[in-house]
CSV table of C-alpha atoms and ligand atoms in Angstrom, one decimal:
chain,number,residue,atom,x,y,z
A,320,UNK,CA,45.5,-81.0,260.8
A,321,UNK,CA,43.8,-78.0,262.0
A,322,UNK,CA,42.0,-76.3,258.9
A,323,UNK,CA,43.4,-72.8,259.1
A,324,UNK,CA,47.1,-74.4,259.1
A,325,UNK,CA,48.9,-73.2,255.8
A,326,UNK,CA,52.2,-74.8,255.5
A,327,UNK,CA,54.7,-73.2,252.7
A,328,UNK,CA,58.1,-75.0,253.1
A,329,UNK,CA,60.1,-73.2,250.5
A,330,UNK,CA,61.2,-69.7,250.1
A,331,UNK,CA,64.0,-67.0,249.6
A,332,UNK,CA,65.3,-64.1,251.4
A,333,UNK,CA,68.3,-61.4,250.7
A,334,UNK,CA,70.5,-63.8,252.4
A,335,UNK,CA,70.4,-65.4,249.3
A,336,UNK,CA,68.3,-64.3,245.6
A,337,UNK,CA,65.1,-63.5,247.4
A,338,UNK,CA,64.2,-60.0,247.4
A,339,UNK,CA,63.2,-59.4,251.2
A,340,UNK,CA,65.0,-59.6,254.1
A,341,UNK,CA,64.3,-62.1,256.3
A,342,UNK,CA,62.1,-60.1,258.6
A,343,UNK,CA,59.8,-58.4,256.0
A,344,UNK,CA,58.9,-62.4,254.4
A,345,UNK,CA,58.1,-63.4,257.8
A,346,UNK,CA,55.5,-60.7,257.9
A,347,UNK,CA,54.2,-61.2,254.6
A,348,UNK,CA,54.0,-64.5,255.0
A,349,UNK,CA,52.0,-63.8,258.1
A,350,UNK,CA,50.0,-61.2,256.1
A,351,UNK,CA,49.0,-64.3,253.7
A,352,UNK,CA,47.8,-66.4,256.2
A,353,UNK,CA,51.0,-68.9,256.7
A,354,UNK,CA,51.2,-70.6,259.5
A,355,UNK,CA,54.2,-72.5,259.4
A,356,UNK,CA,57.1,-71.4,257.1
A,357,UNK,CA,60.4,-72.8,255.9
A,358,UNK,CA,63.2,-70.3,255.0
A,359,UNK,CA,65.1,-72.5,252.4
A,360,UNK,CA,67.7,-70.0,251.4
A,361,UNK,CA,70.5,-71.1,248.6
A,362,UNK,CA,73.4,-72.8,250.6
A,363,UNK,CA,72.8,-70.6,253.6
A,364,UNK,CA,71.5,-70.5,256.9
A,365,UNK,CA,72.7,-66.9,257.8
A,366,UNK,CA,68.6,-65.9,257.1
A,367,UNK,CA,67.3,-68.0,260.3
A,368,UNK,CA,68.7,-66.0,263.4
A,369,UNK,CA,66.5,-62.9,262.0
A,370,UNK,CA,63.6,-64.9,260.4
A,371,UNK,CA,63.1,-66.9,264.2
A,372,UNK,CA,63.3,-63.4,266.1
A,373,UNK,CA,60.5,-62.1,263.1
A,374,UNK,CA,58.4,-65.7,263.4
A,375,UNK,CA,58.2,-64.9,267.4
A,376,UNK,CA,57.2,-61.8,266.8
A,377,UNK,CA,54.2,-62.5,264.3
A,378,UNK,CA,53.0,-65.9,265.8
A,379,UNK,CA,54.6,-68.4,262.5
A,380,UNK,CA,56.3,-71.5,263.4
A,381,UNK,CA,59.7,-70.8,261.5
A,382,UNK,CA,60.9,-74.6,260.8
A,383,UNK,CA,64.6,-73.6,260.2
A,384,UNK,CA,65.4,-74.8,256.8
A,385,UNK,CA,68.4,-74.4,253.0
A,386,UNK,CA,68.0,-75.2,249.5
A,387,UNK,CA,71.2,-77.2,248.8
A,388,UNK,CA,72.6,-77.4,245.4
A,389,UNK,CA,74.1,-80.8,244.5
A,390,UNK,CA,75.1,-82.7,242.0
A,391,UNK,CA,74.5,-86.7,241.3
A,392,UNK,CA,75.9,-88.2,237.9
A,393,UNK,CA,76.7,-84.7,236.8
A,394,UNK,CA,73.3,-83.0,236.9
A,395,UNK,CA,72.5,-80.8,239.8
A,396,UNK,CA,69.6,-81.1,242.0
A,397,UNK,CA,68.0,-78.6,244.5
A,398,UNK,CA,67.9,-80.5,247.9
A,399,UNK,CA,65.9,-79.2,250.3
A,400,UNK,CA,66.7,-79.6,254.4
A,401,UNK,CA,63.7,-78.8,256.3
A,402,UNK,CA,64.2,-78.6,260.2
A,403,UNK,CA,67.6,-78.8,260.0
A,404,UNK,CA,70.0,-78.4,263.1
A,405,UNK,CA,72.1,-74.8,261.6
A,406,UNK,CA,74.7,-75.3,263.9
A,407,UNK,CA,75.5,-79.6,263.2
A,408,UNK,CA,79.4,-78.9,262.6
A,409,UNK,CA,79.0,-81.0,259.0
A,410,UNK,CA,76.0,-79.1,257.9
A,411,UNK,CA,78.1,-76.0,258.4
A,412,UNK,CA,81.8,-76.8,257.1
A,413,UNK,CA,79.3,-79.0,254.0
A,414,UNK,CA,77.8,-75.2,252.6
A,415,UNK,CA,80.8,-73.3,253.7
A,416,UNK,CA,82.8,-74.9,251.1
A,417,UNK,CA,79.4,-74.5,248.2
A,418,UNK,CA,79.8,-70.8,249.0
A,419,UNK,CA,83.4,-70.8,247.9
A,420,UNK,CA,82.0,-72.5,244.9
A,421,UNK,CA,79.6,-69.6,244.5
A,422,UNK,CA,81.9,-67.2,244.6
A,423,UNK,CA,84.2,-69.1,242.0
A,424,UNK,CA,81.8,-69.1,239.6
A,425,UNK,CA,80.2,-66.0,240.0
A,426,UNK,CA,83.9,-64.4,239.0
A,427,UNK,CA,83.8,-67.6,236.1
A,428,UNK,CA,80.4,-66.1,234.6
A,429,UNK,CA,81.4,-62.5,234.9
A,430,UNK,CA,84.4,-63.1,233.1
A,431,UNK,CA,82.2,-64.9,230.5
A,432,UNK,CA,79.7,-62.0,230.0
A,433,UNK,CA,83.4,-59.6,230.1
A,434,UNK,CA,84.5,-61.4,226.7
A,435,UNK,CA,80.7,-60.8,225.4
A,436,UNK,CA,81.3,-57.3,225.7
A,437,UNK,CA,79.2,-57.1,228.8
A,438,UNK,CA,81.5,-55.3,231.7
A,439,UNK,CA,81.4,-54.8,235.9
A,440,UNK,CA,79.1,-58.1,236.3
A,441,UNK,CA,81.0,-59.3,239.3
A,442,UNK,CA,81.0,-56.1,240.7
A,443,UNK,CA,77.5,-55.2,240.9
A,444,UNK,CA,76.4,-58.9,241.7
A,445,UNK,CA,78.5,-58.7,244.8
A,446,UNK,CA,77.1,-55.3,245.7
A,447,UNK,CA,73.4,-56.8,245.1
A,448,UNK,CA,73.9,-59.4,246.9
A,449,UNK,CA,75.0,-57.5,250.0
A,450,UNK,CA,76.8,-60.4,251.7
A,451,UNK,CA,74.2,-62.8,250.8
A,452,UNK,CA,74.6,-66.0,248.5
A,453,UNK,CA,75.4,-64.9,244.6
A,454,UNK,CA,73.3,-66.9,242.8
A,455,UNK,CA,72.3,-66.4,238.5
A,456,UNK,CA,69.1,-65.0,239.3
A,457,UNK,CA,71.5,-62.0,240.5
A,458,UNK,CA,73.1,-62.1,237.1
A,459,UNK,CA,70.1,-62.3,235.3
A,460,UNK,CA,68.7,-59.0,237.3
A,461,UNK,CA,72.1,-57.4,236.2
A,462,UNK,CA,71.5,-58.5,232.5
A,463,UNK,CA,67.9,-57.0,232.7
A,464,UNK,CA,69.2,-53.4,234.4
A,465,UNK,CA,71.9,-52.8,231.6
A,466,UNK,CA,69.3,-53.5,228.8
A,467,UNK,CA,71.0,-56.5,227.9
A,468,UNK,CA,67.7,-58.8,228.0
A,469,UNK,CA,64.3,-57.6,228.4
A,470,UNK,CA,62.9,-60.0,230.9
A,471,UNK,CA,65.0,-62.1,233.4
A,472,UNK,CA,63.8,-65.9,231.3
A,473,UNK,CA,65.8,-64.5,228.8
A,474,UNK,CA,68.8,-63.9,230.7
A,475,UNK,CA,68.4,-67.5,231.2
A,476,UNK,CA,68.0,-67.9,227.3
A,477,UNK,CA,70.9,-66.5,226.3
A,478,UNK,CA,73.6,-66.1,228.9
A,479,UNK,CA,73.2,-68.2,231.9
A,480,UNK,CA,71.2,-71.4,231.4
A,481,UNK,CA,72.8,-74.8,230.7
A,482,UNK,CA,74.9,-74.9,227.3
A,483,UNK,CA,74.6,-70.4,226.9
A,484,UNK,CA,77.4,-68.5,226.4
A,485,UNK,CA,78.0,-67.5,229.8
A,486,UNK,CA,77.1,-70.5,231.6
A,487,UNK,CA,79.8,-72.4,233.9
A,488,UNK,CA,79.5,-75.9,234.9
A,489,UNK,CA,79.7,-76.5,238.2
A,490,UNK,CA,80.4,-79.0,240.6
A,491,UNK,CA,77.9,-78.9,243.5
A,492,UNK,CA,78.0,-80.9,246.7
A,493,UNK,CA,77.6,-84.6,246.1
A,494,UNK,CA,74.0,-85.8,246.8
A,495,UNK,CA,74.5,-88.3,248.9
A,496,UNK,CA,77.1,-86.4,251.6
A,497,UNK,CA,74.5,-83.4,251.3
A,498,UNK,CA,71.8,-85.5,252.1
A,499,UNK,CA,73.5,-86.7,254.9
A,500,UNK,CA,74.5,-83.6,256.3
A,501,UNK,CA,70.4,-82.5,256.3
A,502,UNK,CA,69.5,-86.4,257.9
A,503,UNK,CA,72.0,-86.2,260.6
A,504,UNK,CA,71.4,-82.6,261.8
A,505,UNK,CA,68.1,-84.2,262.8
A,506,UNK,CA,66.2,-82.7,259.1
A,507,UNK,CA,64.0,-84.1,256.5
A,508,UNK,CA,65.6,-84.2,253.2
A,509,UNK,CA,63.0,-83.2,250.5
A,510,UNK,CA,63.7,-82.7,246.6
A,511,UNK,CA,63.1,-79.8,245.7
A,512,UNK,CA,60.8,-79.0,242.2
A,513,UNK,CA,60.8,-82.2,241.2
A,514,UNK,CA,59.5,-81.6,237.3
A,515,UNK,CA,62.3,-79.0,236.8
A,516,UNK,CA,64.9,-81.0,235.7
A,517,UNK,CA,64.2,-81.9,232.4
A,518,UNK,CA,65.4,-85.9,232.7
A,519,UNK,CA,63.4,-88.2,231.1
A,520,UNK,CA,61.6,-90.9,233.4
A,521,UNK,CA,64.1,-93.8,233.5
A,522,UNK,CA,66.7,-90.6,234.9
A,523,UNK,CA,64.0,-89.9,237.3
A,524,UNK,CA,63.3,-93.0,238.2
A,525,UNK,CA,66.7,-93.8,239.1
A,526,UNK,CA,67.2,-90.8,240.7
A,527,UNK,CA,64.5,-91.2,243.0
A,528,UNK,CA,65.5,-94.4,244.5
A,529,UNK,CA,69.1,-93.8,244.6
A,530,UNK,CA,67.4,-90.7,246.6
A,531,UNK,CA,65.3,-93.0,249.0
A,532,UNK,CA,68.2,-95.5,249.0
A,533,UNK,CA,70.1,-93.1,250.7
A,534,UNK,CA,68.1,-91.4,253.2
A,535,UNK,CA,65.5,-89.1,251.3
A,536,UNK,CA,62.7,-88.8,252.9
A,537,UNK,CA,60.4,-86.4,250.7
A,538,UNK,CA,60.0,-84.6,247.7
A,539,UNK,CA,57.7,-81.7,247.1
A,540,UNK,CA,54.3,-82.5,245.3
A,541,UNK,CA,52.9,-78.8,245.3
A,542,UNK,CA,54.8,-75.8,244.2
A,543,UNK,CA,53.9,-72.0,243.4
A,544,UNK,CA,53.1,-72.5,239.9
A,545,UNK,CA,52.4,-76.4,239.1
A,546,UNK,CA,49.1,-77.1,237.9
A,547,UNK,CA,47.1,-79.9,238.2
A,548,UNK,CA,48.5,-82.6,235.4
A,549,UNK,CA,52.3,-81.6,237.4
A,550,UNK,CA,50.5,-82.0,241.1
A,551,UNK,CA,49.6,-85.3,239.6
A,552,UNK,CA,52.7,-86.9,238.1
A,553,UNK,CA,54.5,-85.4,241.4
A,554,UNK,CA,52.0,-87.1,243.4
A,555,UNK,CA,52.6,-90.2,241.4
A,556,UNK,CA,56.3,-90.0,242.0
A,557,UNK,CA,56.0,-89.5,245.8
A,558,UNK,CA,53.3,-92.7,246.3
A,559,UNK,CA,55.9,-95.0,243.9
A,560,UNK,CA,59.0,-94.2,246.1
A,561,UNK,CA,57.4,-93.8,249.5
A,562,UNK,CA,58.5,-90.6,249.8
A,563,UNK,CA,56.6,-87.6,252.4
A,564,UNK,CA,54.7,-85.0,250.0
A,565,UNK,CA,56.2,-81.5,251.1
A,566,UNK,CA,54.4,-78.2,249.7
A,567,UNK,CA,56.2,-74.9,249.3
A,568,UNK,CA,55.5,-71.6,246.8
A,569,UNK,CA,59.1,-71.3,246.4
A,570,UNK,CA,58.5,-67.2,246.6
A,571,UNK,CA,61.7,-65.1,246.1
A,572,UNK,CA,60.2,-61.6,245.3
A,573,UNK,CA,56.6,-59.6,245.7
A,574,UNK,CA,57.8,-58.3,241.6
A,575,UNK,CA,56.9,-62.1,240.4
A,576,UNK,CA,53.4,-61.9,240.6
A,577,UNK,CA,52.8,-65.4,239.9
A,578,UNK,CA,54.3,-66.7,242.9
A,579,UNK,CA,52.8,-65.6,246.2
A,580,UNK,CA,53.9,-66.9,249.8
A,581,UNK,CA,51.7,-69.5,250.7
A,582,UNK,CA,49.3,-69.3,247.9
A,583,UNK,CA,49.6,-72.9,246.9
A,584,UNK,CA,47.0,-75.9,245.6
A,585,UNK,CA,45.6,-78.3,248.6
A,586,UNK,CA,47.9,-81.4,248.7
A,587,UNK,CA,46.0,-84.5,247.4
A,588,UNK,CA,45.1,-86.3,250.6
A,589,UNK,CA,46.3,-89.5,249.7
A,590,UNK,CA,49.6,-88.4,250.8
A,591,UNK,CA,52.0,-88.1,253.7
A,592,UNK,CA,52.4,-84.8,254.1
A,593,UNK,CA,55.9,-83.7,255.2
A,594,UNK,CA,55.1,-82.1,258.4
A,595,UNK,CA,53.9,-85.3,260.1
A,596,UNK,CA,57.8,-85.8,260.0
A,597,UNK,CA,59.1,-82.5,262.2
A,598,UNK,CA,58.3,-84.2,265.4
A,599,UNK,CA,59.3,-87.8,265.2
B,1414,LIG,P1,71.9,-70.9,240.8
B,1414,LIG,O1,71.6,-71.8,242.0
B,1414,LIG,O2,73.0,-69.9,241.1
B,1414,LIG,O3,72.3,-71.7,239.6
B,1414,LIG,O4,70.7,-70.0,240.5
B,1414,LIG,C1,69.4,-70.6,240.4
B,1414,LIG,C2,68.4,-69.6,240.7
B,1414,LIG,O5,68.2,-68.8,239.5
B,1414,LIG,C3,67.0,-70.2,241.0
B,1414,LIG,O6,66.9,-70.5,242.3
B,1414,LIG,C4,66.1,-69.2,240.5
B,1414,LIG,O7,66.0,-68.2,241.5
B,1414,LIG,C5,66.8,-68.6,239.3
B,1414,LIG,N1,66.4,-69.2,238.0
B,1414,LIG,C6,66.8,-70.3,237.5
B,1414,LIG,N2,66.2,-70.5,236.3
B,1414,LIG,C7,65.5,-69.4,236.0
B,1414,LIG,C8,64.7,-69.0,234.9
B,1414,LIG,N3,64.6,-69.7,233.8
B,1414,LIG,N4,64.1,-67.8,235.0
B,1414,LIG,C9,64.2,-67.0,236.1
B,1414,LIG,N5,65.0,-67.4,237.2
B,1414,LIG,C10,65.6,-68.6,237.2
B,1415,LIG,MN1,66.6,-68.9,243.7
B,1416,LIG,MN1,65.7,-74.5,243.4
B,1417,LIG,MN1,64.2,-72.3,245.7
């Protein structure tokens, strides 16, 4: 690898929760050193004709790139595609019918918050989002502007996260045909945050090879905020399963200071790293 690579494979922009548009991440990302970036939107792709016509302009490899949000034995995982094909017909009719389920239950939560007293959620949502995916980090910003919560973790707290009074369970696309659609548009499928799920290990572990069994080929080993005990365990994971190590800040807005494009750990080098996939 050339030294002043920086790779950061995960990231938002308006055409889903992030806060910049496509064009304006491509040239902070560029202002932050990034080489190579991967646009991972929620259940989109609508944020790579304007990202590649932003990464030609400021010298960044844009590896064209989703977040999918699936579910495997009821619990929902974050998949990530990297170097998908945008236009593979599956890949497109597979989201298309995710953002149907978006907008479902973004109408389902509002009518939630409604009955807590808490009005117009659907409408200003849909407004924010301007065409872009709906996702709860939307609701949560909508919670924080009406006073309703003081920061956007306790949104998550007390209205939106699994169990709260305005949550709504949702059945995402199923692992396994979502994996397929990334494999067979000629991507890597990665999993995304691996330590954010809250399963205990014998979950995990069955998780992870059900995930290998069928066609997973990485799962990311540094994110924006791990530290080094979590780089570890995710290292762990990716050297018991096989899987390619994939890095990626996971940056959706310049108002989180904690999470910067590109501002990640080195990956341990005792690992595949992802990239060594994009070209095979
Ligand atoms: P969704 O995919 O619609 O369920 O929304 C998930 C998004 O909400 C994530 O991608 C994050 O952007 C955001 N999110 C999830 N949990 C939290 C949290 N605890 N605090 C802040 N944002 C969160
Ligand atoms: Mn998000
Ligand atoms: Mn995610
Ligand atoms: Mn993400």
């Amino acid at each position: 690898m050339n030294s002043i690579e920086k790779y950061d494979l995960h990231c938002h922009s308006t055409a889903s929760d992030g806060t910049l548009s496509p064009t304006e991440l491509i040239q902070r990302a560029h202002e932050k050193g990034v080489t190579s970036l991967a646009l991972t939107d929620h259940d989109t792709t609508n944020g790579l004709a304007e990202a590649t016509l932003a990464a030609q302009k400021n010298d960044i490899r844009l590896i064209p790139s989703i977040e999918i949000s699936t579910t495997w034995e009821n619990k929902c995982f974050h998949i990530v595609g990297l170097n998908i094909d945008p236009e593979y017909p599956a890949l497109k009719s597979g989201i298309k019918n995710t953002q149907i389920l978006r907008s479902e239950r973004a109408k389902k939560i509002a009518s939630k918050l409604e009955k807590r007293q808490i009005p117009n959620a659907y409408e200003s949502v849909i407004q924010a989002a301007n065409g872009g995916m709906v996702t709860r980090a939307h609701f949560a910003n909508f919670l924080l502007a009406k006073n309703h919560v003081s920061t956007q973790q306790e949104a998550f707290d007390r209205y939106l996260g699994k169990g709260k009074s305005a949550f709504v369970s949702t059945i995402w696309a199923d692992l396994h045909e979502a994996v397929n659609w990334i494999t067979q548009s000629g991507g890597i499928a990665v999993v995304a945050h691996p330590l954010r799920y809250k399963m205990t290990a014998s979950w995990m572990r069955r998780f992870l090879s059900y995930f290998k069994e069928i066609g997973g080929q990485g799962i990311e080993v540094v994110t924006g905020r791990n530290n080094p005990d979590e780089i570890r365990r995710a290292m762990l994971y990716a050297n018991q399963y096989e899987l390619a190590a994939s890095v990626g800040s996971d940056f959706h807005s310049p108002d989180n200071k904690w999470v910067e494009l590109g501002r990640l750990a080195p990956l341990p080098d005792n690992l595949k790293p992802v990239w060594e996939l994009f070209n095979q």
